[in-house]
Amino acid sequence: MQFFGGSSVAEIAPSPAAPPGTATGLAGNNANMLYIFNRSGVCLLYREWHRPLHTLDPQQDQKLMFGLLFSLRSFTAKMDPTSVDKGNLGVPLLPGQGCSFYSFRTNTYKLSFMECPSGIKIILVTHPKTGDMREPLRYIYNIYVEYVIKNPLYVHGSPIKCELFNTNLDQYVKTLV
């Protein structure tokens, strides 16, 4: 890889190849992890499907993920060339404020993000060659509303323990390509 001035830098590792079967991989083999946070940053749900290296401290992992999203939303709002009101970095944004950040990709994963008007944040980490995940995130949110929010036994703000939600989520994630 060459940068300004012609200096050569070691080649950055390419994305891992998509598993054989489809353009992006086998059905159900693309989703690695899912996080659902409430407005306050409390992780209501964390699920792993295909994460080769499991985290040693899930709570630390969840704090890092929420902090990353907080910082990225703040940064993208600050850098928005169409907005006159830039605000200050680090100041919490209300749902819907700032420009719409919805994903980023590295050579080993893609992180897709959706924030609902209620402040619920859904994060799906997938294979880097996975396409646009905005529609699947909306579908996951609909599953969340149907099986968690409408559940009279669910206490809002508590960790999600609903078996129907988990079953439907797992079935849906298996269909993602």
mmCIF file of C-alpha atoms in Angstrom:
data_model
loop_
_atom_site.group_PDB
_atom_site.id
_atom_site.type_symbol
_atom_site.label_atom_id
_atom_site.label_comp_id
_atom_site.label_asym_id
_atom_site.label_seq_id
_atom_site.Cartn_x
_atom_site.Cartn_y
_atom_site.Cartn_z
ATOM 1 C CA MET A 1 0.000 0.000 0.000
ATOM 2 C CA GLN A 2 1.392 3.423 -0.913
ATOM 3 C CA PHE A 3 0.729 6.678 0.863
ATOM 4 C CA PHE A 4 1.851 10.240 0.119
ATOM 5 C CA GLY A 5 5.511 10.559 -0.760
ATOM 6 C CA GLY A 6 5.733 7.058 -2.206
ATOM 7 C CA SER A 7 6.723 5.363 1.048
ATOM 8 C CA SER A 8 5.694 1.764 1.106
ATOM 9 C CA VAL A 9 3.842 0.405 4.124
ATOM 10 C CA ALA A 10 3.136 -3.245 4.876
ATOM 11 C CA GLU A 11 -0.012 -4.521 3.227
ATOM 12 C CA ILE A 12 -3.119 -4.525 5.416
ATOM 13 C CA ALA A 13 -4.711 -7.954 5.770
ATOM 14 C CA PRO A 14 -7.715 -8.379 3.458
ATOM 15 C CA SER A 15 -11.175 -9.394 4.634
ATOM 16 C CA PRO A 16 -11.554 -13.079 5.309
ATOM 17 C CA ALA A 17 -13.237 -14.889 2.453
ATOM 18 C CA ALA A 18 -16.969 -15.342 2.771
ATOM 19 C CA PRO A 19 -17.894 -18.912 3.602
ATOM 20 C CA PRO A 20 -18.823 -20.896 0.486
ATOM 21 C CA GLY A 21 -22.464 -21.170 -0.494
ATOM 22 C CA THR A 22 -23.639 -17.667 -1.428
ATOM 23 C CA ALA A 23 -22.198 -14.276 -2.251
ATOM 24 C CA THR A 24 -21.898 -13.439 1.430
ATOM 25 C CA GLY A 25 -21.825 -16.886 2.963
ATOM 26 C CA LEU A 26 -24.020 -19.651 4.202
ATOM 27 C CA ALA A 27 -27.350 -18.745 5.703
ATOM 28 C CA GLY A 28 -26.998 -18.187 9.414
ATOM 29 C CA ASN A 29 -23.232 -18.065 9.266
ATOM 30 C CA ASN A 30 -22.972 -14.285 9.037
ATOM 31 C CA ALA A 31 -24.223 -13.036 12.416
ATOM 32 C CA ASN A 32 -21.563 -13.036 15.107
ATOM 33 C CA MET A 33 -23.065 -11.002 17.943
ATOM 34 C CA LEU A 34 -26.098 -8.931 18.853
ATOM 35 C CA TYR A 35 -26.420 -6.263 21.532
ATOM 36 C CA ILE A 36 -29.577 -4.476 22.652
ATOM 37 C CA PHE A 37 -29.071 -1.434 24.881
ATOM 38 C CA ASN A 38 -31.646 0.797 26.512
ATOM 39 C CA ARG A 39 -31.460 4.592 26.430
ATOM 40 C CA SER A 40 -29.273 4.662 29.560
ATOM 41 C CA GLY A 41 -26.665 2.293 28.143
ATOM 42 C CA VAL A 42 -27.772 -0.789 30.065
ATOM 43 C CA CYS A 43 -27.289 -3.934 27.997
ATOM 44 C CA LEU A 44 -30.651 -5.701 27.907
ATOM 45 C CA LEU A 45 -29.455 -8.539 25.684
ATOM 46 C CA TYR A 46 -26.144 -9.881 24.458
ATOM 47 C CA ARG A 47 -26.050 -12.904 22.156
ATOM 48 C CA GLU A 48 -23.156 -14.663 20.425
ATOM 49 C CA TRP A 49 -23.555 -17.023 17.488
ATOM 50 C CA HIS A 50 -20.232 -17.203 15.653
ATOM 51 C CA ARG A 51 -17.614 -15.386 17.698
ATOM 52 C CA PRO A 52 -14.340 -17.318 17.432
ATOM 53 C CA LEU A 53 -12.753 -15.589 20.438
ATOM 54 C CA HIS A 54 -15.216 -15.268 23.293
ATOM 55 C CA THR A 55 -14.860 -12.294 25.587
ATOM 56 C CA LEU A 56 -13.481 -12.932 29.064
ATOM 57 C CA ASP A 57 -15.528 -10.116 30.595
ATOM 58 C CA PRO A 58 -18.937 -9.599 28.931
ATOM 59 C CA GLN A 59 -19.722 -6.509 31.035
ATOM 60 C CA GLN A 60 -16.497 -4.801 29.941
ATOM 61 C CA ASP A 61 -17.240 -5.771 26.329
ATOM 62 C CA GLN A 62 -20.724 -4.244 26.621
ATOM 63 C CA LYS A 63 -19.360 -1.010 28.115
ATOM 64 C CA LEU A 64 -16.818 -0.745 25.307
ATOM 65 C CA MET A 65 -19.510 -1.302 22.669
ATOM 66 C CA PHE A 66 -21.823 1.320 24.157
ATOM 67 C CA GLY A 67 -18.919 3.768 24.495
ATOM 68 C CA LEU A 68 -17.924 3.171 20.878
ATOM 69 C CA LEU A 69 -21.459 3.886 19.673
ATOM 70 C CA PHE A 70 -21.772 6.961 21.884
ATOM 71 C CA SER A 71 -18.495 8.313 20.490
ATOM 72 C CA LEU A 72 -19.300 7.472 16.855
ATOM 73 C CA ARG A 73 -22.722 9.127 17.029
ATOM 74 C CA SER A 74 -21.202 12.216 18.628
ATOM 75 C CA PHE A 75 -18.365 12.297 16.089
ATOM 76 C CA THR A 76 -20.614 11.841 13.039
ATOM 77 C CA ALA A 77 -22.942 14.599 14.289
ATOM 78 C CA LYS A 78 -19.957 16.916 14.795
ATOM 79 C CA MET A 79 -18.588 16.154 11.307
ATOM 80 C CA ASP A 80 -21.962 16.489 9.524
ATOM 81 C CA PRO A 81 -21.337 19.028 6.720
ATOM 82 C CA THR A 82 -25.057 19.811 6.361
ATOM 83 C CA SER A 83 -25.723 20.843 9.964
ATOM 84 C CA VAL A 84 -25.105 24.357 11.269
ATOM 85 C CA ASP A 85 -25.642 23.309 14.904
ATOM 86 C CA LYS A 86 -22.623 21.106 15.593
ATOM 87 C CA GLY A 87 -22.938 20.832 19.370
ATOM 88 C CA ASN A 88 -20.039 19.639 21.495
ATOM 89 C CA LEU A 89 -18.280 16.314 21.293
ATOM 90 C CA GLY A 90 -19.247 14.076 24.183
ATOM 91 C CA VAL A 91 -22.646 15.653 24.767
ATOM 92 C CA PRO A 92 -25.378 12.988 24.618
ATOM 93 C CA LEU A 93 -27.584 13.161 21.539
ATOM 94 C CA LEU A 94 -31.293 12.472 21.645
ATOM 95 C CA PRO A 95 -32.612 9.655 19.432
ATOM 96 C CA GLY A 96 -32.858 11.013 15.894
ATOM 97 C CA GLN A 97 -30.432 13.890 16.499
ATOM 98 C CA GLY A 98 -27.353 14.194 14.320
ATOM 99 C CA CYS A 99 -26.740 12.461 11.029
ATOM 100 C CA SER A 100 -27.642 8.812 10.589
ATOM 101 C CA PHE A 101 -24.758 6.514 11.405
ATOM 102 C CA TYR A 102 -25.794 2.961 10.590
ATOM 103 C CA SER A 103 -22.690 0.840 9.966
ATOM 104 C CA PHE A 104 -18.964 0.530 9.607
ATOM 105 C CA ARG A 105 -16.792 -2.253 8.272
ATOM 106 C CA THR A 106 -13.329 -3.544 9.125
ATOM 107 C CA ASN A 107 -11.378 -6.333 7.467
ATOM 108 C CA THR A 108 -12.817 -8.874 9.949
ATOM 109 C CA TYR A 109 -16.358 -7.709 10.753
ATOM 110 C CA LYS A 110 -19.168 -5.297 9.948
ATOM 111 C CA LEU A 111 -21.038 -3.491 12.728
ATOM 112 C CA SER A 112 -24.600 -2.408 11.924
ATOM 113 C CA PHE A 113 -26.504 -0.084 14.230
ATOM 114 C CA MET A 114 -30.079 1.086 14.660
ATOM 115 C CA GLU A 115 -31.462 3.471 17.257
ATOM 116 C CA CYS A 116 -35.211 3.537 17.790
ATOM 117 C CA PRO A 117 -37.214 6.618 18.816
ATOM 118 C CA SER A 118 -37.569 5.061 22.288
ATOM 119 C CA GLY A 119 -33.773 5.096 22.659
ATOM 120 C CA ILE A 120 -33.352 1.326 22.230
ATOM 121 C CA LYS A 121 -30.105 0.608 20.378
ATOM 122 C CA ILE A 122 -29.657 -2.609 18.404
ATOM 123 C CA ILE A 123 -26.179 -3.591 17.240
ATOM 124 C CA LEU A 124 -25.527 -6.551 14.964
ATOM 125 C CA VAL A 125 -21.960 -7.660 14.221
ATOM 126 C CA THR A 126 -21.657 -9.738 11.054
ATOM 127 C CA HIS A 127 -19.208 -10.988 8.432
ATOM 128 C CA PRO A 128 -17.536 -8.012 6.663
ATOM 129 C CA LYS A 129 -18.984 -8.940 3.270
ATOM 130 C CA THR A 130 -22.565 -8.834 4.563
ATOM 131 C CA GLY A 131 -24.741 -6.290 2.770
ATOM 132 C CA ASP A 132 -26.969 -3.536 4.144
ATOM 133 C CA MET A 133 -28.460 -4.691 7.457
ATOM 134 C CA ARG A 134 -30.937 -1.865 8.098
ATOM 135 C CA GLU A 135 -33.967 -3.980 7.129
ATOM 136 C CA PRO A 136 -32.869 -6.986 9.241
ATOM 137 C CA LEU A 137 -32.316 -4.638 12.205
ATOM 138 C CA ARG A 138 -35.850 -3.284 11.791
ATOM 139 C CA TYR A 139 -37.141 -6.866 11.697
ATOM 140 C CA ILE A 140 -35.226 -7.710 14.889
ATOM 141 C CA TYR A 141 -36.751 -4.619 16.497
ATOM 142 C CA ASN A 142 -40.224 -5.849 15.475
ATOM 143 C CA ILE A 143 -39.477 -9.226 17.098
ATOM 144 C CA TYR A 144 -38.354 -7.323 20.202
ATOM 145 C CA VAL A 145 -41.599 -5.321 20.325
ATOM 146 C CA GLU A 146 -43.775 -8.373 19.717
ATOM 147 C CA TYR A 147 -42.185 -10.747 22.228
ATOM 148 C CA VAL A 148 -40.614 -8.453 24.826
ATOM 149 C CA ILE A 149 -42.419 -5.103 24.987
ATOM 150 C CA LYS A 150 -45.892 -6.636 24.563
ATOM 151 C CA ASN A 151 -45.112 -9.323 27.151
ATOM 152 C CA PRO A 152 -47.020 -8.398 30.346
ATOM 153 C CA LEU A 153 -44.442 -10.283 32.450
ATOM 154 C CA TYR A 154 -41.490 -8.267 31.145
ATOM 155 C CA VAL A 155 -40.236 -5.515 33.465
ATOM 156 C CA HIS A 156 -39.039 -2.619 31.278
ATOM 157 C CA GLY A 157 -35.321 -1.972 31.619
ATOM 158 C CA SER A 158 -34.503 -5.452 32.896
ATOM 159 C CA PRO A 159 -32.403 -8.000 30.980
ATOM 160 C CA ILE A 160 -34.379 -9.858 28.314
ATOM 161 C CA LYS A 161 -35.096 -13.438 29.384
ATOM 162 C CA CYS A 162 -38.085 -14.190 27.120
ATOM 163 C CA GLU A 163 -37.757 -17.624 25.486
ATOM 164 C CA LEU A 164 -40.161 -16.775 22.644
ATOM 165 C CA PHE A 165 -38.038 -13.763 21.760
ATOM 166 C CA ASN A 166 -34.805 -15.783 21.855
ATOM 167 C CA THR A 167 -36.307 -18.585 19.749
ATOM 168 C CA ASN A 168 -37.676 -16.203 17.107
ATOM 169 C CA LEU A 169 -34.444 -14.206 17.091
ATOM 170 C CA ASP A 170 -32.361 -17.356 16.556
ATOM 171 C CA GLN A 171 -34.663 -18.551 13.768
ATOM 172 C CA TYR A 172 -34.440 -15.193 12.015
ATOM 173 C CA VAL A 173 -30.669 -14.866 12.392
ATOM 174 C CA LYS A 174 -30.244 -18.278 10.731
ATOM 175 C CA THR A 175 -31.883 -16.850 7.600
ATOM 176 C CA LEU A 176 -29.499 -13.881 7.258
ATOM 177 C CA VAL A 177 -27.185 -14.048 4.267
#
